[in-house]
């Protein structure tokens, strides 16, 4: 059995993440989704809590026909310990997917290859773009699965983001 | 929709936890299972990592017909902040189940009632008893679901416990 | 009885803070003054220790005819826990005054309204301006109460700021 | 001018502390009262939050004719840094009063003598005794100033202590 | 080239440690000596600072004809991360010597065998015995190398231990 | 006997550091070399672990005819406690060498003069320049002692730096 690990901040979870996860699901038996910087929230670049992000991901993946685990991962500010930290918080895994150069390097130094196809690269930019749209009061809903739109509306996510940015 | 929160250390997950969760599943639409002291492992009282405990719980509950979330919760050593900590890591919930007097009090002080029927009370003792059996090389397997037996065997859990206890 | 909470970094305490506090004193029975980022000192933007700031505020408010509490509040780097943190460190309060958008939002999410009249808004800029004057060796004394001038002189505050900025 | 530093956990503040502080007030111009282990609360040995302890002390000392400062001091778990920590959180002081052997030693190693007359020694035991009375539902009110009785009643302190102890 | 890692708390460094290190020096080209619980000091079981322990070890090993490194290692309270922590603080090593069951297990789980001959086992007891002698004012000097006696005298180590223990 | 303290981040150790240390060795009996920000690694500005930096320094100074200590110093994010932190981790010292304005100020506030001749000032810039050369694939080897070149090659340091910077 193969278990894949995929990490992101998911601020918010969007179609870019979704398509990556659907692709991973084609070859892995189980998927672990790590929520990075889990301790951050109520910041312009990190508006949502770990719990809210758990909810977004779980609902958006309700249709996935692979078992998956959604694990909040708090930062530890010690790059040399990060892989051990992730491994202690997640079930054992044998594959890692990421386009983040630091994540790629840190796993490489413990002998684990990381798959990072070019198609993953635009994800992070996408999160920034969605938060930008929210801040400007422009339509963002088409960028994320409908289940994520519901979660963000329930928690007043757009209002939160606008308010902490000092705009309205 | 009602979402229930239930917390334990699950060192290891056993039939006591299982029966509580099955009971909660009768009335709640969704269940959040918080893994307490998630940062601890490789101790006589806390032998398993958070990731290993996630695996035990998820496999043992594969048959449950309710959506559930398994969330590692690290200790913060600040009782007055603990409820806010739990809420930031878990999806929103409106019910709490626990027989731990501190958990009951902390939620009560923010206005949330906690259900703690007498039947829950023996759980913690049970975890201690199972670790005791493992340490003494006595049979423990009947106390936990078969899926948990598999996980503990895969990770060499009994050997780990015996070794860190300085016995063999 | 009503108790008001007002938070600032007070690097240093100046007439902007003073006028806000005098205004609050008109309607509140008691005032709690939280010293934010209490753990920071000896930085260009945070030159003074929490203890030095306690001294500035207490001396400058010696004439106030309302009981007040001066409470150092260390950062916790977890926005979702910040309100619980403040509440655990301060006596109970029922009003909050702040013009910081994040503070306003965090209290709003636990159901507490924050008063933040436009007049408060220039405060933070003012602190920056005073540190700028100190760094450039220009007169800053008229911006702060005389008691604050004394404290800063006693501790060699201007020399400290100039030295850590690498200028002289 | 002389400023004295006195530290305790004040769980709760009682007549033993009061008489020590009144004695210190006879010779010092100002007094700093450090609330030790400020981050702890809701424990059998540390039931009250820092904010609640600030309130107890301030109200009980309303009659004191000396300026005083009440400063929550969080533990840092690094004995070698503790004096520097205290000094950064409190206004400058030139006298220390304590009967705690570790406090005496730590200040001694930076060259500050600590006054610790035999009369102070029973204080800590006294706190334990009061919590014991509360737990057993016996009368404790005569051991603390009336203002402290009021605070503890307002916050439901006895109920909290009994509940977290698992008794009722 | 082979580099060996040996860890202890060295409270204080004594002949038990010395003989182990001399034995290791017979087969390893270089030795790394990790000072465990480096952040602790001024406690009955951990009286000496990391810096004082560095001094004891370095002076006592002045005659050793092998290059060695003395590295303070702070606790991280996360067993699952401890090996990664040690590796990030120390030069690369390929052998580990310890009789501590937890250390043995943690290295074993990352695939590194630990050598722990029976002769090492009495070390920790020995540290306790020496501190006991110091506390009781009995002769302890013969248990440690002369260089360690000098360091402990210079820093007033016995007085410190007696004072923090509340005895004299 | 005089013992000097010198601190740097040593990312990497280079000839600028070497010449300063050789100069210090002319007047001090022993030298303590503190490795600052010891917990950082795998960052563009802090590519090397503390252990790797220990190795660089120790090998490059093999010829030095003065005893020296190489001590990793983790950041504590509390400037007011930093001197106490350094002192607890290092053997006692009576001289400090640094050109960092904050270090100079922090030691000055506890009454220790810091020597910081103009010649030291270019050091930090030099580290940045070397990392820049590594990133651009240009020759950097002449800027550091041969022993440091060996260490960086053994650990694949240049590849690490290029990879985490997202370039290749």
PDB file of N, CA, C and O in Angstrom, chain B residues 39 41-43 74 156 159-160 163-164 166, chain E residues 77-80 101-102 104-106 108-109:
ATOM      1  N   UNK B  39       1.967  16.124  21.086  1.00  0.00           N
ATOM      2  CA  UNK B  39       3.431  16.267  20.934  1.00  0.00           C
ATOM      3  C   UNK B  39       4.203  15.176  21.679  1.00  0.00           C
ATOM      4  O   UNK B  39       5.394  15.004  21.457  1.00  0.00           O
ATOM      5  N   UNK B  41       5.369  11.340  22.839  1.00  0.00           N
ATOM      6  CA  UNK B  41       5.524   9.974  22.338  1.00  0.00           C
ATOM      7  C   UNK B  41       6.749   9.385  22.999  1.00  0.00           C
ATOM      8  O   UNK B  41       7.513  10.099  23.646  1.00  0.00           O
ATOM      9  N   UNK B  42       6.940   8.092  22.844  1.00  0.00           N
ATOM     10  CA  UNK B  42       8.134   7.437  23.357  1.00  0.00           C
ATOM     11  C   UNK B  42       8.328   7.653  24.855  1.00  0.00           C
ATOM     12  O   UNK B  42       9.449   7.733  25.358  1.00  0.00           O
ATOM     13  N   UNK B  43       7.203   7.765  25.578  1.00  0.00           N
ATOM     14  CA  UNK B  43       7.221   7.806  27.040  1.00  0.00           C
ATOM     15  C   UNK B  43       6.401   6.621  27.542  1.00  0.00           C
ATOM     16  O   UNK B  43       5.470   6.181  26.860  1.00  0.00           O
ATOM     17  N   UNK B  74      -1.827  19.655  20.336  1.00  0.00           N
ATOM     18  CA  UNK B  74      -0.645  19.757  21.193  1.00  0.00           C
ATOM     19  C   UNK B  74      -1.004  20.464  22.499  1.00  0.00           C
ATOM     20  O   UNK B  74      -1.863  21.342  22.526  1.00  0.00           O
ATOM     21  N   UNK B 156       5.904  -1.819  15.765  1.00  0.00           N
ATOM     22  CA  UNK B 156       6.702  -2.383  16.854  1.00  0.00           C
ATOM     23  C   UNK B 156       6.419  -1.696  18.174  1.00  0.00           C
ATOM     24  O   UNK B 156       7.332  -1.414  18.960  1.00  0.00           O
ATOM     25  N   UNK B 159       7.458  -3.485  21.614  1.00  0.00           N
ATOM     26  CA  UNK B 159       8.910  -3.456  21.809  1.00  0.00           C
ATOM     27  C   UNK B 159       9.355  -2.042  22.226  1.00  0.00           C
ATOM     28  O   UNK B 159      10.194  -1.864  23.096  1.00  0.00           O
ATOM     29  N   UNK B 160       8.792  -1.045  21.577  1.00  0.00           N
ATOM     30  CA  UNK B 160       9.145   0.332  21.930  1.00  0.00           C
ATOM     31  C   UNK B 160       8.842   0.603  23.400  1.00  0.00           C
ATOM     32  O   UNK B 160       9.674   1.108  24.141  1.00  0.00           O
ATOM     33  N   UNK B 163      11.175  -1.224  25.679  1.00  0.00           N
ATOM     34  CA  UNK B 163      12.544  -0.724  25.632  1.00  0.00           C
ATOM     35  C   UNK B 163      12.693   0.600  26.391  1.00  0.00           C
ATOM     36  O   UNK B 163      13.625   0.781  27.173  1.00  0.00           O
ATOM     37  N   UNK B 164      11.773   1.524  26.170  1.00  0.00           N
ATOM     38  CA  UNK B 164      11.908   2.809  26.859  1.00  0.00           C
ATOM     39  C   UNK B 164      11.663   2.682  28.358  1.00  0.00           C
ATOM     40  O   UNK B 164      12.095   3.518  29.140  1.00  0.00           O
ATOM     41  N   UNK B 166      12.962   0.445  30.004  1.00  0.00           N
ATOM     42  CA  UNK B 166      14.197  -0.115  30.561  1.00  0.00           C
ATOM     43  C   UNK B 166      14.091  -1.573  30.899  1.00  0.00           C
ATOM     44  O   UNK B 166      14.992  -2.166  31.457  1.00  0.00           O
TER      45      UNK B 166
ATOM     46  N   UNK E  77      11.508  18.579  24.562  1.00  0.00           N
ATOM     47  CA  UNK E  77      10.223  18.066  25.034  1.00  0.00           C
ATOM     48  C   UNK E  77       9.444  17.381  23.926  1.00  0.00           C
ATOM     49  O   UNK E  77       8.219  17.343  23.967  1.00  0.00           O
ATOM     50  N   UNK E  78      10.100  16.909  22.929  1.00  0.00           N
ATOM     51  CA  UNK E  78       9.450  16.193  21.835  1.00  0.00           C
ATOM     52  C   UNK E  78      10.324  15.014  21.483  1.00  0.00           C
ATOM     53  O   UNK E  78      11.226  15.125  20.651  1.00  0.00           O
ATOM     54  N   UNK E  79      10.087  13.847  22.099  1.00  0.00           N
ATOM     55  CA  UNK E  79      10.968  12.707  21.873  1.00  0.00           C
ATOM     56  C   UNK E  79      11.130  12.372  20.394  1.00  0.00           C
ATOM     57  O   UNK E  79      12.223  12.030  19.947  1.00  0.00           O
ATOM     58  N   UNK E  80      10.028  12.496  19.641  1.00  0.00           N
ATOM     59  CA  UNK E  80      10.073  12.102  18.231  1.00  0.00           C
ATOM     60  C   UNK E  80      10.982  13.015  17.403  1.00  0.00           C
ATOM     61  O   UNK E  80      11.324  12.694  16.278  1.00  0.00           O
ATOM     62  N   UNK E 101      17.803   4.014  28.151  1.00  0.00           N
ATOM     63  CA  UNK E 101      16.910   3.239  27.285  1.00  0.00           C
ATOM     64  C   UNK E 101      16.201   4.089  26.229  1.00  0.00           C
ATOM     65  O   UNK E 101      16.020   3.659  25.100  1.00  0.00           O
ATOM     66  N   UNK E 102      15.813   5.308  26.588  1.00  0.00           N
ATOM     67  CA  UNK E 102      15.111   6.159  25.630  1.00  0.00           C
ATOM     68  C   UNK E 102      16.047   6.567  24.496  1.00  0.00           C
ATOM     69  O   UNK E 102      15.673   6.520  23.316  1.00  0.00           O
ATOM     70  N   UNK E 104      18.649   4.993  23.460  1.00  0.00           N
ATOM     71  CA  UNK E 104      18.883   3.793  22.662  1.00  0.00           C
ATOM     72  C   UNK E 104      17.738   3.583  21.670  1.00  0.00           C
ATOM     73  O   UNK E 104      17.944   3.357  20.477  1.00  0.00           O
ATOM     74  N   UNK E 105      16.514   3.695  22.169  1.00  0.00           N
ATOM     75  CA  UNK E 105      15.346   3.465  21.313  1.00  0.00           C
ATOM     76  C   UNK E 105      15.220   4.523  20.210  1.00  0.00           C
ATOM     77  O   UNK E 105      14.936   4.208  19.054  1.00  0.00           O
ATOM     78  N   UNK E 106      15.405   5.786  20.591  1.00  0.00           N
ATOM     79  CA  UNK E 106      15.200   6.858  19.609  1.00  0.00           C
ATOM     80  C   UNK E 106      16.182   6.746  18.453  1.00  0.00           C
ATOM     81  O   UNK E 106      15.822   6.923  17.293  1.00  0.00           O
ATOM     82  N   UNK E 108      17.627   3.906  17.590  1.00  0.00           N
ATOM     83  CA  UNK E 108      17.271   2.664  16.897  1.00  0.00           C
ATOM     84  C   UNK E 108      16.175   2.908  15.863  1.00  0.00           C
ATOM     85  O   UNK E 108      16.201   2.349  14.767  1.00  0.00           O
ATOM     86  N   UNK E 109      15.222   3.773  16.188  1.00  0.00           N
ATOM     87  CA  UNK E 109      14.103   3.994  15.262  1.00  0.00           C
ATOM     88  C   UNK E 109      14.528   4.734  13.996  1.00  0.00           C
ATOM     89  O   UNK E 109      13.778   4.774  13.023  1.00  0.00           O
TER      90      UNK E 109
END
